[in-house]
DNA sequence: GCTCCGAATTTACTCGGAGTAACAAATGAG
DNA sequence: CTCATTTGTTACTCCGAGTAAATTCGGAGC
């Protein structure tokens, strides 16, 4: 990142200086929160300058604290995925039988993304770099992979299938959500029902 | 100042406009073919200037013939989707029972994309504009939507589910393919098997 | 045959955004 | 007081998309 320039012999090591002139201490987390806020209000195609300005900060500060746009997107994808996971868990634990759990998870995902459309769109389309998309997918798929892999291993079968299944589910969710957000071709419950109808049979038998 | 002349040889300081009558008529299809070619060889992050140069054409010509980058991406997505559909059909007709047809289609999709990785990556990540992605998805999903909708209508049920199902399948394929292309975490047949395992049960029952 | 007009093209530009280098301000140690 | 170090800001470069102005040639009119 930053290249420290060594001018002369470091006679004395100094503590990091304090902010100048009563400035606000800018923290990576604060910057991310501000970025999420401006994206939510201004839309998914916010520029780095806009994000910096919204955090009452200048661009180099943003860059030093968060990194470049890829890093920002990546970090915000963490935020979004965490939020989605919370919503999914909330819905899932309220159901007893597995299929209802799955359907609850679908609903939780959809409503979480619906509440954060712009962040979803930013994270999904914000970068032409596929590395970012890949990171987001991996993060989204992490639990699913683990879940499937343990089930699969317990059944004494090849756990490599877990990755494919997790990716497939993540992809299905992503695309359905994207199209649904843009077209609103039906209501949330219908989407959740149909998605469950399509995916649940496979998921139910996937562990075996 | 501008130093654009430095790259060109001073001998051929200028190549004036070529005769219109005997010259090469540049056609939209030719430009698209050239674009596909350069993307395949140079990679998915080819610039418009590179594409134009590869077609032995200047940028304004490219822009007049095919439109801006979004239009180019859209057109190339047509090319890719058509190619995929051909491969899918080829594999599908060689199978008799429905499940084998589905699995064949999966294999056809994967091998077609594998043969055109760069084009796939260009089309998928080439634009930060979600409209392009949306168009690609709609195009990919068109047959699936129709297929599901007729099956669904024949069963006397709501055909709106067809869209969700088609989007889900397209998304599952897209993401699985993206991750598989980048990581090569297993071979094609394994991916096809696992994808079929996950999706087929739902697809088989989806019409009813 | 010569000149001028229109169509197609190329050069050279603008515009916008990502990312960064150079500069200024301020602070604590010696 | 002075200087080194850190922090923040201005102003820049770079690069690529998209386009406007300039240029040349084929062909029509004189």
Short mmCIF file of C-alpha atoms (C1' of nucleotides) in Angstrom, two decimals:
data_model
loop_
_atom_site.label_atom_id
_atom_site.label_comp_id
_atom_site.label_asym_id
_atom_site.label_seq_id
_atom_site.Cartn_x
_atom_site.Cartn_y
_atom_site.Cartn_z
CA UNK A 1 0.00 0.00 0.00
CA UNK A 2 1.75 3.11 1.23
CA UNK A 3 5.43 3.29 0.69
CA UNK A 4 7.14 4.64 3.73
CA UNK A 5 9.95 6.93 2.83
CA UNK A 6 12.98 6.67 5.05
CA UNK A 7 14.65 10.03 4.96
CA UNK A 8 17.33 9.92 7.58
CA UNK A 9 18.39 7.62 10.34
CA UNK A 10 15.44 7.04 12.64
CA UNK A 11 16.90 8.49 15.79
CA UNK A 12 13.65 8.52 17.61
CA UNK A 13 10.53 6.58 16.92
CA UNK A 14 7.41 8.64 17.22
CA UNK A 15 3.88 7.77 17.98
CA UNK A 16 1.34 8.33 15.26
CA UNK A 17 0.21 11.89 15.28
CA UNK A 18 -3.23 12.98 16.13
CA UNK A 19 -5.62 14.46 13.67
CA UNK A 20 -4.98 18.00 12.78
CA UNK A 21 -7.07 20.95 13.82
CA UNK A 22 -9.73 19.05 15.67
CA UNK A 23 -10.48 16.85 12.70
CA UNK A 24 -12.66 13.84 12.89
CA UNK A 25 -10.90 10.57 13.43
CA UNK A 26 -11.71 8.59 10.37
CA UNK A 27 -12.03 4.94 10.80
CA UNK A 28 -12.35 2.30 8.15
CA UNK A 29 -15.64 1.13 9.59
CA UNK A 30 -17.03 4.64 9.55
CA UNK A 31 -16.01 5.10 5.96
CA UNK A 32 -17.66 1.88 5.00
CA UNK A 33 -20.82 2.90 6.79
CA UNK A 34 -20.82 6.22 5.01
CA UNK A 35 -20.23 4.51 1.70
CA UNK A 36 -23.12 2.17 2.32
CA UNK A 37 -25.27 5.11 3.25
CA UNK A 38 -24.54 7.17 0.18
CA UNK A 39 -24.98 4.16 -2.06
CA UNK A 40 -28.29 3.44 -0.48
CA UNK A 41 -29.50 6.98 -0.97
CA UNK A 42 -27.80 8.02 -4.19
CA UNK A 43 -27.86 4.79 -6.08
CA UNK A 44 -25.51 2.02 -7.08
CA UNK A 45 -23.37 4.06 -9.43
CA UNK A 46 -21.83 6.34 -6.88
CA UNK A 47 -18.31 7.42 -7.69
CA UNK A 48 -15.40 7.26 -5.32
CA UNK A 49 -15.37 11.02 -5.07
CA UNK A 50 -19.04 11.07 -4.12
CA UNK A 51 -18.48 8.42 -1.50
CA UNK A 52 -15.56 10.31 -0.08
CA UNK A 53 -17.50 13.53 -0.06
CA UNK A 54 -20.42 11.87 1.66
CA UNK A 55 -18.08 10.76 4.40
CA UNK A 56 -16.81 14.37 4.66
CA UNK A 57 -13.43 13.14 3.66
CA UNK A 58 -11.20 13.53 0.66
CA UNK A 59 -10.33 10.86 -1.81
CA UNK A 60 -6.81 10.00 -0.65
CA UNK A 61 -8.10 9.37 2.84
CA UNK A 62 -10.69 7.05 1.51
CA UNK A 63 -8.10 5.27 -0.54
CA UNK A 64 -5.65 4.94 2.33
CA UNK A 65 -8.29 3.64 4.70
CA UNK A 66 -10.28 1.35 2.46
CA UNK A 67 -8.19 0.72 -0.61
CA UNK A 68 -9.31 1.01 -4.19
CA UNK A 69 -12.75 0.45 -5.57
CA UNK A 70 -12.38 -3.29 -5.65
CA UNK A 71 -11.54 -3.35 -1.97
CA UNK A 72 -14.48 -1.11 -1.22
CA UNK A 73 -16.84 -3.31 -3.15
CA UNK A 74 -15.42 -6.33 -1.45
CA UNK A 75 -15.84 -4.81 1.99
CA UNK A 76 -19.38 -3.72 1.24
CA UNK A 77 -20.18 -7.18 0.01
CA UNK A 78 -19.21 -8.39 3.46
CA UNK A 79 -21.64 -5.96 4.97
CA UNK A 80 -24.44 -7.02 2.70
CA UNK A 81 -23.80 -10.72 3.01
CA UNK A 82 -23.69 -10.47 6.77
CA UNK A 83 -26.97 -8.63 6.74
CA UNK A 84 -28.50 -11.21 4.45
CA UNK A 85 -27.27 -14.03 6.62
CA UNK A 86 -28.84 -12.50 9.67
CA UNK A 87 -32.17 -12.18 7.89
CA UNK A 88 -31.92 -15.71 6.61
CA UNK A 89 -31.22 -17.12 10.04
CA UNK A 90 -34.05 -15.15 11.58
CA UNK A 91 -36.52 -16.67 9.20
CA UNK A 92 -35.03 -20.09 9.22
CA UNK A 93 -35.14 -20.72 12.94
CA UNK A 94 -38.84 -19.99 12.99
CA UNK A 95 -39.53 -23.07 10.94
CA UNK A 96 -39.37 -26.65 12.03
CA UNK A 97 -39.46 -28.94 9.08
CA UNK A 98 -36.56 -28.64 6.66
CA UNK A 99 -38.55 -27.53 3.69
CA UNK A 100 -40.10 -24.70 5.65
CA UNK A 101 -36.65 -23.75 6.81
CA UNK A 102 -35.49 -23.54 3.25
CA UNK A 103 -38.45 -21.51 2.20
CA UNK A 104 -37.93 -19.21 5.16
CA UNK A 105 -34.33 -18.75 4.16
CA UNK A 106 -35.41 -17.80 0.67
CA UNK A 107 -37.83 -15.25 2.02
CA UNK A 108 -35.23 -13.85 4.35
CA UNK A 109 -32.78 -13.46 1.52
CA UNK A 110 -35.27 -11.74 -0.70
CA UNK A 111 -36.50 -9.33 1.92
CA UNK A 112 -32.99 -8.45 3.01
CA UNK A 113 -31.94 -7.68 -0.51
CA UNK A 114 -35.16 -5.84 -1.15
CA UNK A 115 -34.38 -3.59 1.79
CA UNK A 116 -30.92 -2.90 0.39
CA UNK A 117 -31.51 -2.86 -3.33
CA UNK A 118 -28.91 -0.27 -4.10
CA UNK A 119 -26.22 -1.95 -2.09
CA UNK A 120 -27.06 -5.20 -3.81
CA UNK A 121 -26.83 -3.55 -7.19
CA UNK A 122 -23.61 -1.81 -6.31
CA UNK A 123 -21.97 -4.97 -5.15
CA UNK A 124 -23.28 -6.99 -8.03
CA UNK A 125 -22.63 -4.72 -10.91
CA UNK A 126 -20.22 -2.29 -9.42
CA UNK A 127 -17.12 -3.79 -10.81
CA UNK A 128 -16.26 -5.09 -14.20
CA UNK A 129 -13.57 -7.06 -12.49
CA UNK A 130 -14.73 -10.59 -12.08
CA UNK A 131 -12.46 -11.02 -9.10
CA UNK A 132 -14.84 -8.96 -7.04
CA UNK A 133 -17.82 -10.95 -8.15
CA UNK A 134 -15.90 -14.06 -7.36
CA UNK A 135 -15.14 -12.87 -3.86
CA UNK A 136 -18.74 -12.00 -3.27
CA UNK A 137 -19.85 -15.37 -4.49
CA UNK A 138 -17.34 -17.16 -2.34
CA UNK A 139 -18.45 -15.24 0.67
CA UNK A 140 -22.09 -15.89 -0.01
CA UNK A 141 -21.45 -19.52 -0.66
CA UNK A 142 -19.21 -20.17 2.31
CA UNK A 143 -21.83 -21.49 4.69
CA UNK A 144 -23.63 -23.34 1.99
CA UNK A 145 -20.44 -25.07 1.00
CA UNK A 146 -19.76 -26.06 4.54
CA UNK A 147 -23.30 -27.23 5.07
CA UNK A 148 -23.38 -29.35 1.97
CA UNK A 149 -19.87 -30.64 2.47
CA UNK A 150 -20.56 -31.95 5.95
CA UNK A 151 -23.81 -33.52 4.87
CA UNK A 152 -22.06 -35.04 1.92
CA UNK A 153 -19.12 -36.30 3.90
CA UNK A 154 -21.44 -37.75 6.49
CA UNK A 155 -23.06 -39.69 3.69
CA UNK A 156 -19.64 -40.95 2.70
CA UNK A 157 -19.65 -39.29 -0.69
CA UNK A 158 -17.52 -36.86 -2.56
CA UNK A 159 -17.78 -33.45 -0.90
CA UNK A 160 -16.56 -31.62 -3.98
CA UNK A 161 -20.14 -31.46 -5.12
CA UNK A 162 -20.79 -29.03 -2.30
CA UNK A 163 -19.04 -26.23 -4.15
CA UNK A 164 -21.04 -26.70 -7.30
CA UNK A 165 -24.27 -26.85 -5.39
CA UNK A 166 -23.48 -23.80 -3.35
CA UNK A 167 -22.48 -21.84 -6.41
CA UNK A 168 -25.59 -22.93 -8.21
CA UNK A 169 -27.83 -21.80 -5.40
CA UNK A 170 -26.03 -18.52 -4.99
CA UNK A 171 -26.26 -17.89 -8.69
CA UNK A 172 -29.90 -18.76 -8.83
CA UNK A 173 -30.63 -16.38 -6.00
CA UNK A 174 -28.54 -13.61 -7.45
CA UNK A 175 -30.08 -13.67 -10.87
CA UNK A 176 -33.62 -14.15 -9.72
CA UNK A 177 -33.19 -11.29 -7.31
CA UNK A 178 -31.65 -9.03 -9.88
CA UNK A 179 -34.45 -9.56 -12.32
CA UNK A 180 -37.09 -9.35 -9.68
CA UNK A 181 -35.70 -6.09 -8.31
CA UNK A 182 -35.71 -4.50 -11.72
CA UNK A 183 -38.96 -5.79 -13.10
CA UNK A 184 -40.99 -6.53 -10.03
CA UNK A 185 -42.81 -9.06 -12.17
CA UNK A 186 -44.50 -10.56 -9.15
CA UNK A 187 -44.49 -10.25 -5.40
CA UNK A 188 -41.92 -11.56 -3.00
CA UNK A 189 -43.92 -14.47 -1.74
CA UNK A 190 -44.52 -15.77 -5.20
CA UNK A 191 -40.84 -15.63 -6.02
CA UNK A 192 -39.99 -17.39 -2.80
CA UNK A 193 -42.56 -20.09 -3.46
CA UNK A 194 -41.39 -20.71 -6.97
CA UNK A 195 -37.74 -20.71 -6.03
CA UNK A 196 -38.42 -23.20 -3.31
CA UNK A 197 -40.42 -25.33 -5.66
CA UNK A 198 -37.55 -25.50 -8.07
CA UNK A 199 -34.64 -25.89 -5.70
CA UNK A 200 -35.95 -27.74 -2.72
CA UNK A 201 -36.31 -31.17 -4.31
CA UNK A 202 -32.67 -31.10 -5.28
CA UNK A 203 -31.50 -29.70 -2.00
CA UNK A 204 -33.47 -32.25 -0.05
CA UNK A 205 -31.76 -35.09 -1.82
CA UNK A 206 -28.40 -33.44 -2.26
CA UNK A 207 -26.84 -34.79 0.88
CA UNK A 208 -27.35 -38.35 -0.11
CA UNK B 1 0.77 18.09 -25.12
CA UNK B 2 -0.40 15.44 -27.46
CA UNK B 3 2.12 12.90 -28.56
CA UNK B 4 -0.12 10.67 -30.55
CA UNK B 5 2.10 10.82 -33.57
CA UNK B 6 4.99 9.18 -31.78
CA UNK B 7 3.66 5.69 -32.16
CA UNK B 8 3.24 5.77 -35.89
CA UNK B 9 6.03 5.60 -38.36
CA UNK B 10 6.79 9.01 -39.84
CA UNK B 11 6.96 7.48 -43.29
CA UNK B 12 3.29 6.64 -43.42
CA UNK B 13 2.34 9.90 -41.93
CA UNK B 14 -1.08 9.65 -43.33
CA UNK B 15 -3.06 7.06 -45.11
CA UNK B 16 -5.85 8.96 -46.76
CA UNK B 17 -9.29 7.63 -47.17
CA UNK B 18 -9.47 4.62 -49.32
CA UNK B 19 -11.52 4.41 -52.47
CA UNK B 20 -15.09 3.72 -51.64
CA UNK B 21 -15.97 1.62 -54.65
CA UNK B 22 -13.28 -1.03 -54.45
CA UNK B 23 -12.65 -0.95 -50.77
CA UNK B 24 -13.66 -3.31 -48.09
CA UNK B 25 -17.24 -2.86 -47.10
CA UNK B 26 -17.33 -3.07 -43.36
CA UNK B 27 -20.34 -4.85 -42.16
CA UNK B 28 -21.75 -5.06 -38.70
CA UNK B 29 -21.45 -8.82 -38.72
CA UNK B 30 -17.82 -8.65 -39.73
CA UNK B 31 -17.08 -6.21 -36.97
CA UNK B 32 -18.77 -8.43 -34.45
CA UNK B 33 -16.79 -11.39 -35.68
CA UNK B 34 -13.58 -9.43 -35.39
CA UNK B 35 -14.54 -8.29 -31.93
CA UNK B 36 -15.25 -11.83 -30.87
CA UNK B 37 -11.95 -12.89 -32.33
CA UNK B 38 -9.87 -10.30 -30.54
CA UNK B 39 -11.66 -10.94 -27.28
CA UNK B 40 -11.01 -14.61 -27.61
CA UNK B 41 -7.33 -14.08 -28.24
CA UNK B 42 -6.56 -10.99 -26.18
CA UNK B 43 -8.82 -11.54 -23.24
CA UNK B 44 -12.08 -10.24 -21.87
CA UNK B 45 -10.87 -6.75 -21.05
CA UNK B 46 -10.27 -5.59 -24.57
CA UNK B 47 -10.88 -1.92 -25.12
CA UNK B 48 -12.97 -0.45 -27.88
CA UNK B 49 -9.85 0.89 -29.54
CA UNK B 50 -8.27 -2.53 -29.53
CA UNK B 51 -11.37 -4.07 -30.98
CA UNK B 52 -11.55 -1.46 -33.68
CA UNK B 53 -7.88 -1.89 -34.47
CA UNK B 54 -8.26 -5.63 -34.67
CA UNK B 55 -10.97 -5.13 -37.26
CA UNK B 56 -8.62 -2.79 -39.18
CA UNK B 57 -11.09 -0.04 -38.61
CA UNK B 58 -11.15 3.15 -36.63
CA UNK B 59 -13.26 3.82 -33.60
CA UNK B 60 -15.95 5.99 -35.15
CA UNK B 61 -16.65 3.32 -37.72
CA UNK B 62 -17.02 0.76 -35.01
CA UNK B 63 -19.32 3.05 -33.10
CA UNK B 64 -21.47 3.81 -36.09
CA UNK B 65 -21.79 0.19 -37.06
CA UNK B 66 -22.44 -1.49 -33.75
CA UNK B 67 -23.11 1.29 -31.30
CA UNK B 68 -21.48 1.84 -27.97
CA UNK B 69 -19.94 -0.70 -25.69
CA UNK B 70 -23.25 -1.76 -24.26
CA UNK B 71 -24.57 -2.55 -27.71
CA UNK B 72 -21.43 -4.44 -28.53
CA UNK B 73 -21.69 -6.49 -25.38
CA UNK B 74 -25.31 -7.13 -26.11
CA UNK B 75 -24.61 -8.24 -29.65
CA UNK B 76 -21.80 -10.50 -28.55
CA UNK B 77 -24.04 -11.98 -25.93
CA UNK B 78 -26.35 -12.95 -28.75
CA UNK B 79 -23.49 -14.64 -30.51
CA UNK B 80 -22.48 -16.53 -27.42
CA UNK B 81 -25.98 -17.51 -26.45
CA UNK B 82 -26.69 -18.77 -29.91
CA UNK B 83 -23.53 -20.82 -29.84
CA UNK B 84 -24.45 -22.21 -26.46
CA UNK B 85 -27.91 -23.09 -27.63
CA UNK B 86 -26.55 -24.99 -30.57
CA UNK B 87 -24.25 -26.98 -28.33
CA UNK B 88 -27.07 -27.62 -25.92
CA UNK B 89 -29.37 -28.87 -28.62
CA UNK B 90 -26.70 -31.10 -30.07
CA UNK B 91 -26.24 -32.86 -26.80
CA UNK B 92 -29.85 -32.89 -25.90
CA UNK B 93 -31.18 -34.63 -28.97
CA UNK B 94 -28.78 -37.51 -28.42
CA UNK B 95 -30.58 -38.47 -25.27
CA UNK B 96 -33.92 -40.09 -24.93
CA UNK B 97 -35.13 -39.93 -21.40
CA UNK B 98 -35.74 -36.46 -20.00
CA UNK B 99 -33.13 -36.60 -17.31
CA UNK B 100 -30.44 -37.56 -19.75
CA UNK B 101 -31.59 -34.74 -21.97
CA UNK B 102 -31.17 -32.33 -19.12
CA UNK B 103 -27.75 -33.65 -18.27
CA UNK B 104 -26.76 -33.47 -21.88
CA UNK B 105 -27.88 -29.88 -22.02
CA UNK B 106 -25.76 -29.08 -19.00
CA UNK B 107 -22.74 -30.67 -20.60
CA UNK B 108 -23.36 -28.83 -23.81
CA UNK B 109 -23.59 -25.54 -21.99
CA UNK B 110 -20.41 -26.14 -20.08
CA UNK B 111 -18.38 -27.25 -23.04
CA UNK B 112 -19.60 -24.37 -25.18
CA UNK B 113 -18.65 -21.86 -22.54
CA UNK B 114 -15.38 -23.63 -21.93
CA UNK B 115 -14.55 -23.24 -25.59
CA UNK B 116 -15.33 -19.53 -25.40
CA UNK B 117 -14.15 -18.59 -21.95
CA UNK B 118 -13.04 -15.12 -22.84
CA UNK B 119 -16.22 -14.27 -24.62
CA UNK B 120 -18.18 -15.54 -21.67
CA UNK B 121 -16.11 -13.42 -19.30
CA UNK B 122 -16.42 -10.39 -21.53
CA UNK B 123 -20.14 -10.66 -21.77
CA UNK B 124 -20.55 -11.42 -18.11
CA UNK B 125 -18.29 -8.85 -16.58
CA UNK B 126 -17.88 -6.49 -19.44
CA UNK B 127 -20.32 -3.90 -18.35
CA UNK B 128 -21.03 -2.34 -15.03
CA UNK B 129 -24.40 -1.48 -16.41
CA UNK B 130 -26.88 -3.96 -15.14
CA UNK B 131 -29.06 -3.38 -18.17
CA UNK B 132 -26.64 -5.37 -20.25
CA UNK B 133 -26.58 -8.21 -17.79
CA UNK B 134 -30.31 -8.09 -17.74
CA UNK B 135 -30.49 -8.35 -21.49
CA UNK B 136 -28.12 -11.26 -21.53
CA UNK B 137 -30.11 -13.03 -18.90
CA UNK B 138 -33.37 -12.43 -20.69
CA UNK B 139 -31.90 -13.76 -23.87
CA UNK B 140 -30.48 -16.81 -22.19
CA UNK B 141 -33.70 -17.44 -20.38
CA UNK B 142 -36.03 -16.93 -23.31
CA UNK B 143 -36.42 -20.55 -24.34
CA UNK B 144 -36.47 -21.76 -20.82
CA UNK B 145 -39.24 -19.34 -20.00
CA UNK B 146 -41.23 -20.50 -22.96
CA UNK B 147 -40.62 -24.12 -22.18
CA UNK B 148 -41.65 -23.83 -18.59
CA UNK B 149 -44.56 -21.56 -19.33
CA UNK B 150 -46.13 -23.95 -21.80
CA UNK B 151 -45.62 -26.88 -19.47
CA UNK B 152 -47.06 -24.88 -16.67
CA UNK B 153 -50.03 -23.63 -18.64
CA UNK B 154 -50.71 -27.13 -19.87
CA UNK B 155 -50.91 -28.18 -16.25
CA UNK B 156 -53.40 -25.41 -15.69
CA UNK B 157 -51.22 -23.48 -13.27
CA UNK B 158 -49.78 -20.04 -13.01
CA UNK B 159 -47.16 -19.58 -15.73
CA UNK B 160 -45.52 -16.69 -13.94
CA UNK B 161 -43.37 -19.21 -12.15
CA UNK B 162 -41.65 -19.91 -15.45
CA UNK B 163 -39.73 -16.67 -15.24
CA UNK B 164 -38.41 -17.34 -11.81
CA UNK B 165 -37.41 -20.84 -12.71
CA UNK B 166 -35.70 -19.78 -15.88
CA UNK B 167 -33.81 -17.02 -14.11
CA UNK B 168 -32.79 -19.38 -11.37
CA UNK B 169 -31.42 -21.90 -13.80
CA UNK B 170 -29.63 -19.29 -15.84
CA UNK B 171 -28.12 -17.83 -12.69
CA UNK B 172 -27.06 -21.20 -11.39
CA UNK B 173 -25.36 -21.98 -14.67
CA UNK B 174 -23.69 -18.60 -14.88
CA UNK B 175 -22.20 -18.63 -11.44
CA UNK B 176 -21.16 -22.23 -11.47
CA UNK B 177 -19.53 -21.70 -14.82
CA UNK B 178 -17.77 -18.55 -13.71
CA UNK B 179 -16.30 -20.18 -10.68
CA UNK B 180 -15.44 -23.34 -12.51
CA UNK B 181 -13.69 -21.45 -15.27
CA UNK B 182 -11.54 -19.55 -12.82
CA UNK B 183 -10.73 -22.25 -10.32
CA UNK B 184 -11.08 -25.44 -12.33
CA UNK B 185 -11.84 -27.13 -9.05
CA UNK B 186 -12.98 -30.27 -10.81
CA UNK B 187 -13.58 -31.56 -14.28
CA UNK B 188 -16.49 -30.79 -16.55
CA UNK B 189 -18.27 -34.09 -16.13
CA UNK B 190 -18.28 -33.77 -12.38
CA UNK B 191 -19.76 -30.30 -12.56
CA UNK B 192 -22.39 -31.47 -14.98
CA UNK B 193 -23.26 -34.42 -12.78
CA UNK B 194 -23.55 -32.33 -9.66
CA UNK B 195 -25.53 -29.62 -11.35
CA UNK B 196 -27.94 -32.16 -12.70
CA UNK B 197 -28.22 -33.79 -9.34
CA UNK B 198 -29.21 -30.50 -7.77
CA UNK B 199 -31.49 -29.10 -10.42
CA UNK B 200 -33.10 -32.04 -12.09
CA UNK B 201 -35.46 -33.06 -9.30
CA UNK B 202 -36.95 -29.59 -9.28
CA UNK B 203 -37.08 -29.30 -13.03
CA UNK B 204 -38.74 -32.69 -13.35
CA UNK B 205 -41.55 -31.66 -11.07
CA UNK B 206 -41.67 -28.02 -12.07
CA UNK B 207 -44.32 -28.40 -14.70
CA UNK B 208 -46.80 -29.83 -12.34
"C1'" DG C 1 -11.30 18.14 -68.61
"C1'" DC C 2 -11.92 20.92 -64.46
"C1'" DT C 3 -14.32 22.11 -60.30
"C1'" DC C 4 -17.10 21.53 -56.55
"C1'" DC C 5 -20.33 18.72 -53.48
"C1'" DG C 6 -21.43 14.91 -50.59
"C1'" DA C 7 -20.32 10.68 -48.30
"C1'" DA C 8 -17.31 8.11 -45.74
"C1'" DT C 9 -13.14 8.37 -42.56
"C1'" DT C 10 -9.57 9.69 -39.85
"C1'" DT C 11 -7.46 12.60 -36.65
"C1'" DA C 12 -7.70 14.74 -32.59
"C1'" DC C 13 -10.34 16.05 -29.16
"C1'" DT C 14 -13.53 16.23 -24.81
"C1'" DC C 15 -15.26 14.19 -20.77
"C1'" DG C 16 -15.37 11.64 -16.67
"C1'" DG C 17 -13.69 8.77 -13.17
"C1'" DA C 18 -10.00 5.98 -10.86
"C1'" DG C 19 -5.96 6.38 -8.56
"C1'" DT C 20 -1.78 9.13 -6.91
"C1'" DA C 21 2.06 12.40 -6.36
"C1'" DA C 22 3.40 16.58 -4.65
"C1'" DC C 23 2.41 20.03 -1.26
"C1'" DA C 24 0.85 22.25 3.08
"C1'" DA C 25 -0.35 22.22 7.93
"C1'" DA C 26 0.37 20.90 12.40
"C1'" DT C 27 2.40 18.48 16.32
"C1'" DG C 28 5.49 16.47 19.64
"C1'" DA C 29 10.40 15.34 20.70
"C1'" DG C 30 14.77 17.10 21.54
"C1'" DC D 1 12.89 26.87 18.58
"C1'" DT D 2 13.46 23.41 15.10
"C1'" DC D 3 12.92 19.46 12.69
"C1'" DA D 4 11.15 15.09 11.42
"C1'" DT D 5 6.99 12.63 10.95
"C1'" DT D 6 2.38 12.18 10.15
"C1'" DT D 7 -2.01 13.65 8.11
"C1'" DG D 8 -4.94 15.90 5.03
"C1'" DT D 9 -5.72 18.58 0.67
"C1'" DT D 10 -5.03 20.17 -3.81
"C1'" DA D 11 -4.06 19.20 -8.15
"C1'" DC D 12 -2.48 16.21 -11.10
"C1'" DT D 13 -1.87 11.97 -14.43
"C1'" DC D 14 -3.67 8.16 -16.78
"C1'" DC D 15 -6.83 5.72 -19.39
"C1'" DG D 16 -10.76 4.55 -21.89
"C1'" DA D 17 -15.45 5.72 -23.77
"C1'" DG D 18 -17.57 8.42 -26.94
"C1'" DT D 19 -17.61 12.39 -30.40
"C1'" DA D 20 -16.77 16.68 -33.10
"C1'" DA D 21 -14.05 18.80 -36.49
"C1'" DA D 22 -11.19 18.23 -40.35
"C1'" DT D 23 -9.83 15.70 -44.57
"C1'" DT D 24 -9.94 12.98 -48.63
"C1'" DC D 25 -11.96 10.72 -52.45
"C1'" DG D 26 -15.72 9.47 -55.86
"C1'" DG D 27 -18.69 11.34 -58.69
"C1'" DA D 28 -22.02 15.11 -60.65
"C1'" DG D 29 -22.31 19.52 -62.97
"C1'" DC D 30 -20.24 23.00 -66.06
#
